[in-house]
mmCIF file of C-alpha atoms in Angstrom:
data_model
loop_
_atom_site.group_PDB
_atom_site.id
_atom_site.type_symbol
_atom_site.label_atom_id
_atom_site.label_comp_id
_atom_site.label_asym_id
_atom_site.label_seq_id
_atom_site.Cartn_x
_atom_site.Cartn_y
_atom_site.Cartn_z
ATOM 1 C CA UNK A 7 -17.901 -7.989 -5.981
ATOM 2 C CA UNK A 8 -14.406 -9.216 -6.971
ATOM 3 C CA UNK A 9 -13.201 -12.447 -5.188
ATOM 4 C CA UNK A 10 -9.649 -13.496 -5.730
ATOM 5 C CA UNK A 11 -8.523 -17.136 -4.673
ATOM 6 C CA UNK A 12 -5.334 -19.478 -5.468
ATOM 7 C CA UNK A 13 -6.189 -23.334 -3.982
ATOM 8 C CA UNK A 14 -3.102 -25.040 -4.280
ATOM 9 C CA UNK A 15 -4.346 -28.488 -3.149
ATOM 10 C CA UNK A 16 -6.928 -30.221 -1.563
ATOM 11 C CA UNK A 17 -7.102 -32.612 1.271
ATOM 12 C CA UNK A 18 -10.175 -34.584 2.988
ATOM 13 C CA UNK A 19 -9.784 -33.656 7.194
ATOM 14 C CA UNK A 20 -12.032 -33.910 9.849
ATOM 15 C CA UNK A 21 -13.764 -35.174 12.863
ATOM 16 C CA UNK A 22 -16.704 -35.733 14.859
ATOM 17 C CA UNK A 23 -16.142 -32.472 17.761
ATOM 18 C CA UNK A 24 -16.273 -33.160 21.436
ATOM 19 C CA UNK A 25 -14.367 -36.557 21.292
ATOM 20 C CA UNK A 26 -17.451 -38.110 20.071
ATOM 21 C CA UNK A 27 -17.151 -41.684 18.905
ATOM 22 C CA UNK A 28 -18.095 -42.231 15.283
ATOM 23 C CA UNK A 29 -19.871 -45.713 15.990
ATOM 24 C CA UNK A 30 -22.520 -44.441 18.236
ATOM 25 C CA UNK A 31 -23.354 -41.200 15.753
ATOM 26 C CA UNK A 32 -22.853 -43.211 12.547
ATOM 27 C CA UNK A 33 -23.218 -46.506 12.898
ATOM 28 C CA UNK A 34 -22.343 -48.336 10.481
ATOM 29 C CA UNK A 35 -22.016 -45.411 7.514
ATOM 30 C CA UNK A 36 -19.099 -43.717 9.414
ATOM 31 C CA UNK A 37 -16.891 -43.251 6.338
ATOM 32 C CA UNK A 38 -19.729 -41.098 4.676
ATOM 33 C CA UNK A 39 -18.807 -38.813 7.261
ATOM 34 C CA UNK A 40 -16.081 -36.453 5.650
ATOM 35 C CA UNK A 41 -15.647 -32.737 4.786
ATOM 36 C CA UNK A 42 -13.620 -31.038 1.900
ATOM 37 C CA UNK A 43 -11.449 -27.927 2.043
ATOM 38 C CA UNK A 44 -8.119 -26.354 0.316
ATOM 39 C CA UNK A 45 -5.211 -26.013 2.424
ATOM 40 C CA UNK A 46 -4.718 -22.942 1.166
ATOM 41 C CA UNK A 47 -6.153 -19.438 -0.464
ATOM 42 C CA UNK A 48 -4.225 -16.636 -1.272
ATOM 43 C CA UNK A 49 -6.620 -13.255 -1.313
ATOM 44 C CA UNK A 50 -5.953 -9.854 -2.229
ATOM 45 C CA UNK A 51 -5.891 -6.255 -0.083
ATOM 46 C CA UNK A 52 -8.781 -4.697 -0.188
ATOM 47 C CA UNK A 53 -10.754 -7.357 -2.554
ATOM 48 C CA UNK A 54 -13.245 -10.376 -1.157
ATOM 49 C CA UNK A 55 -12.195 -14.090 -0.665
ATOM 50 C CA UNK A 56 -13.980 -17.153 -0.650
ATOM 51 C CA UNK A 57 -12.902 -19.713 1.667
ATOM 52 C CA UNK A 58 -14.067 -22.996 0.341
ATOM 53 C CA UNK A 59 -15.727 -25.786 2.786
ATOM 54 C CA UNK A 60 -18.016 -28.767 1.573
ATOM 55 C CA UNK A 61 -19.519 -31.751 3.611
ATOM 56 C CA UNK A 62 -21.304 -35.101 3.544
ATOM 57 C CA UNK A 63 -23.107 -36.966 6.194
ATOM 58 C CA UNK A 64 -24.528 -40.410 6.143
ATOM 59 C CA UNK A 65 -27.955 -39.392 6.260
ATOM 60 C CA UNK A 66 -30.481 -39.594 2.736
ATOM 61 C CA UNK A 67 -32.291 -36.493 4.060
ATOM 62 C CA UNK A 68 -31.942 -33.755 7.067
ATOM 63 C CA UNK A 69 -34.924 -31.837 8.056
ATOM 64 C CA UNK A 70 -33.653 -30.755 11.259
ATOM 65 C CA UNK A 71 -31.606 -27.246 12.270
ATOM 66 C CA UNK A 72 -27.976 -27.158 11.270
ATOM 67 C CA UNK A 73 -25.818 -24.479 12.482
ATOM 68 C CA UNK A 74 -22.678 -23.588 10.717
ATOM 69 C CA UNK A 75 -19.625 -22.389 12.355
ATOM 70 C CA UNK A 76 -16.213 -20.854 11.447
ATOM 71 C CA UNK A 77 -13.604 -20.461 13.822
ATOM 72 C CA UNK A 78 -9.940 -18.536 13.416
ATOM 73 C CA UNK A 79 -6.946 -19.883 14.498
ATOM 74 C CA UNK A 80 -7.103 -23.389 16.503
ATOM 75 C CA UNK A 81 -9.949 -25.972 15.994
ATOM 76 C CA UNK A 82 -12.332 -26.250 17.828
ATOM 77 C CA UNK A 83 -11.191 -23.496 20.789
ATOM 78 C CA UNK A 84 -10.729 -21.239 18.486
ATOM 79 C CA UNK A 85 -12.310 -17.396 18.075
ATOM 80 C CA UNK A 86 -15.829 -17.601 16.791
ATOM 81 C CA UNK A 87 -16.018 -15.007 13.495
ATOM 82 C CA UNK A 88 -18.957 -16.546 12.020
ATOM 83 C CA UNK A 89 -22.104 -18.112 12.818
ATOM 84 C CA UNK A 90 -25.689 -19.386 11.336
ATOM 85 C CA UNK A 91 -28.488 -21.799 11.753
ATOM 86 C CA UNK A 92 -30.653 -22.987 9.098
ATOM 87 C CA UNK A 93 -34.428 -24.132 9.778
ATOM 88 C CA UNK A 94 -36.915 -26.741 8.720
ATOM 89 C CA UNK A 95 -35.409 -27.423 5.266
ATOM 90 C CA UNK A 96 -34.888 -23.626 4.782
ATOM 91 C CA UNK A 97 -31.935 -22.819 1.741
ATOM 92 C CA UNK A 98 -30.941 -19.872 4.340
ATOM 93 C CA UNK A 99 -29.014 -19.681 7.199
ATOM 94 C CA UNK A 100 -30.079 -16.671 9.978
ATOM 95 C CA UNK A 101 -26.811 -15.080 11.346
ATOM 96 C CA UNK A 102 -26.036 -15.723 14.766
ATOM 97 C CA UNK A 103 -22.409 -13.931 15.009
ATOM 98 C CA UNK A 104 -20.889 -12.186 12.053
ATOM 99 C CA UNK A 105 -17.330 -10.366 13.495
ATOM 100 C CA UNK A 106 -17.012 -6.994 11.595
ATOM 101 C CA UNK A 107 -19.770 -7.457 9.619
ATOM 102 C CA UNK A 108 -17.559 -8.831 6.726
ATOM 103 C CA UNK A 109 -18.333 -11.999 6.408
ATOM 104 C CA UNK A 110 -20.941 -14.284 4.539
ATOM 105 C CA UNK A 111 -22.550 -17.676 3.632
ATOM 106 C CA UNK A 112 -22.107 -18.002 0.086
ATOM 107 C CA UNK A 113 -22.731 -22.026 0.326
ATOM 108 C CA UNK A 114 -25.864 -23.353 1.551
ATOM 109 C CA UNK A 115 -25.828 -26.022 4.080
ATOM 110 C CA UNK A 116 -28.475 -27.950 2.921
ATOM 111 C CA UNK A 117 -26.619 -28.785 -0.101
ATOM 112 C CA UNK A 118 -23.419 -29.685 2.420
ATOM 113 C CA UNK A 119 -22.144 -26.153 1.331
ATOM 114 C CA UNK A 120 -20.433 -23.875 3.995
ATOM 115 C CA UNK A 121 -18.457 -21.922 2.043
ATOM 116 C CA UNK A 122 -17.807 -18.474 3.527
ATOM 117 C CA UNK A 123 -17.018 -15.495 1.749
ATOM 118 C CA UNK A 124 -14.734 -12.642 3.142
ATOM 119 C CA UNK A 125 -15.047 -9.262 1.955
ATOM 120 C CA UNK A 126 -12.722 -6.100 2.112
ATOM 121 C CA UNK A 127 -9.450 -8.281 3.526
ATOM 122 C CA UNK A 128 -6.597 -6.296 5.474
ATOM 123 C CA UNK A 129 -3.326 -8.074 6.172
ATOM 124 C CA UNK A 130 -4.778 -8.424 9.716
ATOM 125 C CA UNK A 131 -7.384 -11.793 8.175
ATOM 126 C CA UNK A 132 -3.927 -13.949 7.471
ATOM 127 C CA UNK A 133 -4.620 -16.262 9.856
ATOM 128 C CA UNK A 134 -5.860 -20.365 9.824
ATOM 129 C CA UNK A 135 -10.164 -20.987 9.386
ATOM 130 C CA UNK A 136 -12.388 -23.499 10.519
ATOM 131 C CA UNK A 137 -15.210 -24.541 9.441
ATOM 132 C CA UNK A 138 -18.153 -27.202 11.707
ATOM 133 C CA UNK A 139 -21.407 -27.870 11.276
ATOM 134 C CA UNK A 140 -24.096 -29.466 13.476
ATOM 135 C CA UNK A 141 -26.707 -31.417 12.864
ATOM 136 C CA UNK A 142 -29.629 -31.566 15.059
ATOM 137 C CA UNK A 143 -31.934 -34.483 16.523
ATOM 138 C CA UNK A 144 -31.266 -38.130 17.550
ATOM 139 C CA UNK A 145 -29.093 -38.655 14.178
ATOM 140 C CA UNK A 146 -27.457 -35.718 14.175
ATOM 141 C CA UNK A 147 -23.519 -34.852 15.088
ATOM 142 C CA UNK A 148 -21.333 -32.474 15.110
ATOM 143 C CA UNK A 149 -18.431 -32.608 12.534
ATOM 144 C CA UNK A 150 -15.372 -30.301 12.120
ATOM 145 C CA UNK A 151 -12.470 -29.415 9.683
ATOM 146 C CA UNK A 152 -9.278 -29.986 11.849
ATOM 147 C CA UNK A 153 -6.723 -28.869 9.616
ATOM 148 C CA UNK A 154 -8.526 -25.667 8.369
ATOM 149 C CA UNK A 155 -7.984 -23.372 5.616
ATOM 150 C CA UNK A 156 -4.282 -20.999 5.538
ATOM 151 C CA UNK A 157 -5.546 -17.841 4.283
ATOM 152 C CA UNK A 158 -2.698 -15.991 2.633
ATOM 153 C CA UNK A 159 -3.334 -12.026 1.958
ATOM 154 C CA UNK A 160 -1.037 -10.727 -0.623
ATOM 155 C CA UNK A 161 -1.370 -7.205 -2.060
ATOM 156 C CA UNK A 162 0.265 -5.275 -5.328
ATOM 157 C CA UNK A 163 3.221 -3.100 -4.915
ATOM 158 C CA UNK A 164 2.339 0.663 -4.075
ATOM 159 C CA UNK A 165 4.925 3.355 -3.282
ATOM 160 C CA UNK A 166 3.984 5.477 0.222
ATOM 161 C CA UNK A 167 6.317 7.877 0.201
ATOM 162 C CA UNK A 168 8.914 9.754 -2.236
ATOM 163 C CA UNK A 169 11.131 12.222 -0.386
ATOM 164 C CA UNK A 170 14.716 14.932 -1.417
ATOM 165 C CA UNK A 171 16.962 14.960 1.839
ATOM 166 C CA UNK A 172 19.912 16.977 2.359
ATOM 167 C CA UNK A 173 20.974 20.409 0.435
ATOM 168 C CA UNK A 174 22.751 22.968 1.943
ATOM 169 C CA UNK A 175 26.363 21.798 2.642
ATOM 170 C CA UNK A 176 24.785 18.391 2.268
ATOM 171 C CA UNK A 177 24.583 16.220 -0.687
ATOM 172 C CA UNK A 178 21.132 15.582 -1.696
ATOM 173 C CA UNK A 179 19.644 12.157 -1.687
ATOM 174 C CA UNK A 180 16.322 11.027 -2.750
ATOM 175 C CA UNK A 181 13.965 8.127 -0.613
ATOM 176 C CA UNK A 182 11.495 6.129 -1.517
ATOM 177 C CA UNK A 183 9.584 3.655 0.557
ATOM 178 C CA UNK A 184 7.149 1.136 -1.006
ATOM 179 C CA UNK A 185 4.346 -1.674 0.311
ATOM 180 C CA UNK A 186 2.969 -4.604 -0.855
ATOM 181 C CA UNK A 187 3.280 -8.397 0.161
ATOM 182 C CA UNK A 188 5.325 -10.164 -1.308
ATOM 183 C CA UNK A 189 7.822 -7.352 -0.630
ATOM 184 C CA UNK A 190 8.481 -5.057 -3.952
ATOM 185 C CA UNK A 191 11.314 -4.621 -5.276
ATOM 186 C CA UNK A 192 12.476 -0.829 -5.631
ATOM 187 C CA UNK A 193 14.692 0.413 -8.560
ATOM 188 C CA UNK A 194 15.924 3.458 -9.402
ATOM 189 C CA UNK A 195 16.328 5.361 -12.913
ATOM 190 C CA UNK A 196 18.142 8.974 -13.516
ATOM 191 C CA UNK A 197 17.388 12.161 -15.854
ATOM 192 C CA UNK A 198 18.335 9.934 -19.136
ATOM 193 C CA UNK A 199 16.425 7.349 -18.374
ATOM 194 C CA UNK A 200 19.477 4.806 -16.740
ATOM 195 C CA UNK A 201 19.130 2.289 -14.540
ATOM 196 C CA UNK A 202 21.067 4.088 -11.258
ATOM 197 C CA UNK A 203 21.411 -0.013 -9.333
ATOM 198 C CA UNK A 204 24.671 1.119 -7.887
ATOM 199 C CA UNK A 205 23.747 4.519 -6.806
ATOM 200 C CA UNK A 206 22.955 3.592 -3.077
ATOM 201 C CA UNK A 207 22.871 1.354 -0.363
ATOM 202 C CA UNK A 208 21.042 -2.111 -0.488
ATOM 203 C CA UNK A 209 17.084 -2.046 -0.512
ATOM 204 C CA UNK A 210 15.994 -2.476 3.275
ATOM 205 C CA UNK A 211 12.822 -3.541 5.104
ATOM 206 C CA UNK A 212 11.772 -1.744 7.288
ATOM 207 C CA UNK A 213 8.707 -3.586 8.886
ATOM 208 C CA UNK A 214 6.108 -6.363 7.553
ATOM 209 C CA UNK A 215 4.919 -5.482 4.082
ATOM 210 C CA UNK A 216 7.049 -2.480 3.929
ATOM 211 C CA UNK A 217 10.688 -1.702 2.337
ATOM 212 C CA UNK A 218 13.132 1.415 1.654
ATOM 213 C CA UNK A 219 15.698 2.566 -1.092
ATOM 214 C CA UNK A 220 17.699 5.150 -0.811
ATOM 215 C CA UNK A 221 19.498 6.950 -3.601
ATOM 216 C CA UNK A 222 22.079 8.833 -2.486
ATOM 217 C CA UNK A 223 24.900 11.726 -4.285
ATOM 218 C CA UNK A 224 22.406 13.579 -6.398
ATOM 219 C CA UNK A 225 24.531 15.390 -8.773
ATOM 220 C CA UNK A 226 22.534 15.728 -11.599
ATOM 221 C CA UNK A 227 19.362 18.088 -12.064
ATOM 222 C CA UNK A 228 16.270 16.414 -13.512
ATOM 223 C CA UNK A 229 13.752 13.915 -12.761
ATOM 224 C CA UNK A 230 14.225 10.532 -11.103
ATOM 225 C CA UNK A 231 12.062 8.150 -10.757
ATOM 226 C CA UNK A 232 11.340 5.344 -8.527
ATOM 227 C CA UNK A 233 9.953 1.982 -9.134
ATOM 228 C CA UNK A 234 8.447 -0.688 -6.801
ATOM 229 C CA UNK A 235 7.237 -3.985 -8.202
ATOM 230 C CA UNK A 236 5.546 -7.600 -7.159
ATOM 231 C CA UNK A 237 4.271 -10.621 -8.367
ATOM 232 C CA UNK A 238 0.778 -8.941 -7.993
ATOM 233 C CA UNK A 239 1.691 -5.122 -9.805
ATOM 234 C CA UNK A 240 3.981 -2.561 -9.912
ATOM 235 C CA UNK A 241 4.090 1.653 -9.005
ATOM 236 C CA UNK A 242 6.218 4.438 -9.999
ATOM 237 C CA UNK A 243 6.586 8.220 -8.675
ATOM 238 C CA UNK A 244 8.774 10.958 -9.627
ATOM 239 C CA UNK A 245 10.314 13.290 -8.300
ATOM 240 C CA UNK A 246 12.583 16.793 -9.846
ATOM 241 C CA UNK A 247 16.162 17.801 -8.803
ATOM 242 C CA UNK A 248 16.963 21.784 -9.216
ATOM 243 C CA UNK A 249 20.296 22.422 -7.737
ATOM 244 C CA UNK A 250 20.045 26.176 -6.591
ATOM 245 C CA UNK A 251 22.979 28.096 -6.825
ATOM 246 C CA UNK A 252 24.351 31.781 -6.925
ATOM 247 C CA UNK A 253 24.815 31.844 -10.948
ATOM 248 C CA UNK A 254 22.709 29.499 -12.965
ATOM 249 C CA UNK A 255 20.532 28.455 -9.920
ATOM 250 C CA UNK A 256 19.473 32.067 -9.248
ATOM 251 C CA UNK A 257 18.638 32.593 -13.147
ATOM 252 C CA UNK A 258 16.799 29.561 -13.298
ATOM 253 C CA UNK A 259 14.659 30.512 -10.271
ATOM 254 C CA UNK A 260 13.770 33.436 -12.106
ATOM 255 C CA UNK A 261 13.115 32.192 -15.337
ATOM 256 C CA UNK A 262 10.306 29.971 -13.221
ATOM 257 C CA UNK A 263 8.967 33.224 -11.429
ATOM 258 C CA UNK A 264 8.581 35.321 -14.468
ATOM 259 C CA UNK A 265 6.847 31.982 -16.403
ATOM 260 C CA UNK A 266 4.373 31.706 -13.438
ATOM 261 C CA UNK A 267 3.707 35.775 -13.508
ATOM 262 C CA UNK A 268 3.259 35.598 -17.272
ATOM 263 C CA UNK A 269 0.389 32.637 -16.896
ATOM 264 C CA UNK A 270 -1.195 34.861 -13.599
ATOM 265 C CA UNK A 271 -1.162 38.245 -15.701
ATOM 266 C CA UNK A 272 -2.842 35.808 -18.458
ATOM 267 C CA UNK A 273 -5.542 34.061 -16.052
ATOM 268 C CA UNK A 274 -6.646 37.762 -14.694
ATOM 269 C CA UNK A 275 -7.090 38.884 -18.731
ATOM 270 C CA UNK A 276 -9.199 36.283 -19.501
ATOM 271 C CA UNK A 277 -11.387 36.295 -16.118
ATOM 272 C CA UNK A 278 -11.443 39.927 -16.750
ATOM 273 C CA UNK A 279 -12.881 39.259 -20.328
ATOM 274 C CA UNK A 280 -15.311 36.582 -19.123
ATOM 275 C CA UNK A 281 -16.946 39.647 -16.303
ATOM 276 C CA UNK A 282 -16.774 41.740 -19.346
ATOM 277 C CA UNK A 283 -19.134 39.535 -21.163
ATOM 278 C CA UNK A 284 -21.215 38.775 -18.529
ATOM 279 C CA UNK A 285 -21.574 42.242 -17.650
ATOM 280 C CA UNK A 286 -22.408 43.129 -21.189
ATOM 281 C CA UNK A 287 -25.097 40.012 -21.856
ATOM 282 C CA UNK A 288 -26.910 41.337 -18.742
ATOM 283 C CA UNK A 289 -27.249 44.945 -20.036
ATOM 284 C CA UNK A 290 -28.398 43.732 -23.031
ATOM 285 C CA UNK A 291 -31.373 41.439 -21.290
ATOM 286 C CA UNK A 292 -32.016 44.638 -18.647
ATOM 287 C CA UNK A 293 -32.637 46.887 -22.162
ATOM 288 C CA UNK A 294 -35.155 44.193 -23.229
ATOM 289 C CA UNK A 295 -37.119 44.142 -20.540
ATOM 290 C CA UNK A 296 -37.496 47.783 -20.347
ATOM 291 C CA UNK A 297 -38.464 47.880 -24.087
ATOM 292 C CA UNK A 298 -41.290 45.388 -23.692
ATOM 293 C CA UNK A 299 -42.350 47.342 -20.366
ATOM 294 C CA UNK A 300 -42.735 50.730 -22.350
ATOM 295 C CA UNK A 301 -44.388 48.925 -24.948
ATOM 296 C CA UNK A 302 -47.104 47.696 -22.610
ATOM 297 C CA UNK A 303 -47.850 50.755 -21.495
ATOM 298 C CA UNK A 304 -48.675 52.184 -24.844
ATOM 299 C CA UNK A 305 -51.028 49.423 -25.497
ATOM 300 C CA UNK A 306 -53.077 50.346 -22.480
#
């Protein structure tokens, strides 16, 4: 499965949960306490994203339960979306609470791994994580990440919708309406090929991850076509102007009605030709097996 993440930099945060004091867990190896994470990771729509978390502890050897935690949003308070506890030296870690059934332990605790992978992200999983771990018995302590992880979701540009307005007494104007994050950019070319930048109002946004451009005063018949970019991809669609009018319009329109008749009137010939054949081979086989019937006969 594709994962996709950016880590810009990485800082060293943390601390023993519930206020506890790091003298009476530690002793005197308190500074081996510490746990590793990226401030941030920029994912992609649609893809899977790991969200990186390492630890160390003061202790040679743990053969006790550890249960591994992420939390979205605050530290410590914050929603539970994952959750697992690892046995008696075991490299796995049973799921407690998995929220959407999209997440997973790609790390493995017993190596002071928690990484957590992410899989099929929506713009919805932008948010801050958390990870914690606990160790059990009279050594063990509970130690989380109190800056946590920015998860930044971008996705490629993608047009949503291409739309003609107007005609009648109207002048016609064509809309297009693009998505991606960060916000595309939307251009415009004519029936040569020209860049039309001038041919309508300023690009606008019309709500997170989404933006409009309109092109307005289509004069010209032909195709135009729209196209929305980012720094993760780019789209295009196209759409065709026919201006319809009493002379040339009306000549044009049936020009296009006698093409399509032409290709129907050519569709039915050959269908016709294909039954023809069929109809023919099927004959043929019916003729054989009354020949080898007749001939049976005579041997008996």
């Amino acid at each position: 499965m594709n994962a996709l993440f950016i880590l810009l930099y990485t800082h060293f945060a943390g601390c023993l949960a519930d206020d506890i004091s790091l003298a009476e867990m530690t002793g005197s190896h308190a500074d081996s306490w510490s746990m590793k994470v990226p401030s941030e990771v920029t994912a992609l729509v649609g893809h899977s994203v790991v969200l990186p978390c390492t630890f160390t502890h003061p202790y040679r050897h743990h053969h006790g339960t550890i249960l591994v935690t992420w939390r979205l949003g605050r530290t410590f308070n914050g929603t539970v979306v994952f959750q697992c506890s690892s046995h008696n030296s075991s490299d796995g870690c049973e799921p407690l609470l998995n929220q959407g059934h999209r997440y997973q332990l790609v790390g493995n605790p017993r190596a002071r791994d928690l990484s957590l992978r992410l899989d099929n992200v929506t713009f919805q999983d932008a948010n801050k994580y958390f990870c914690r771990v606990e160790l059990s018995g009279p050594l063990g302590a509970k130690f989380e990440n109190k800056m946590g992880i920015q998860l930044l979701v971008a996705a490629p540009a993608q047009i949503v919708d291409l739309s003609v307005l107007g005609g009648g007494a109207a002048e016609y104007s064509a809309l297009c309406r693009a998505e991606g994050e960060p916000l595309p950019s939307i251009s415009w070319t004519g029936p040569h090929g020209d860049q039309l930048e001038e041919a309508g109002p300023p690009q606008l946004t019309l709500r997170q991850h989404q933006t409009t451009r309109r092109l307005q005063n289509l004069s010209q018949d032909g195709r135009y076509t729209c196209m929305a970019s980012n720094a993760y991809g780019s789209d295009r669609a196209t759409v065709y102007l026919v201006h319809h009018t009493h002379g040339g319009g009306s000549s044009a329109l049936l020009l296009m009605w006698i093409s399509l008749g032409v290709k129907f009137v050519i569709f039915l010939l050959l269908l016709g030709a294909l039954v023809w054949l069929q109809s023919r081979d099927n004959t043929k086989h019916e003729g054989s097996i009354r020949l080898q019937q007749s001939s049976s006969y005579e041997n008996i």
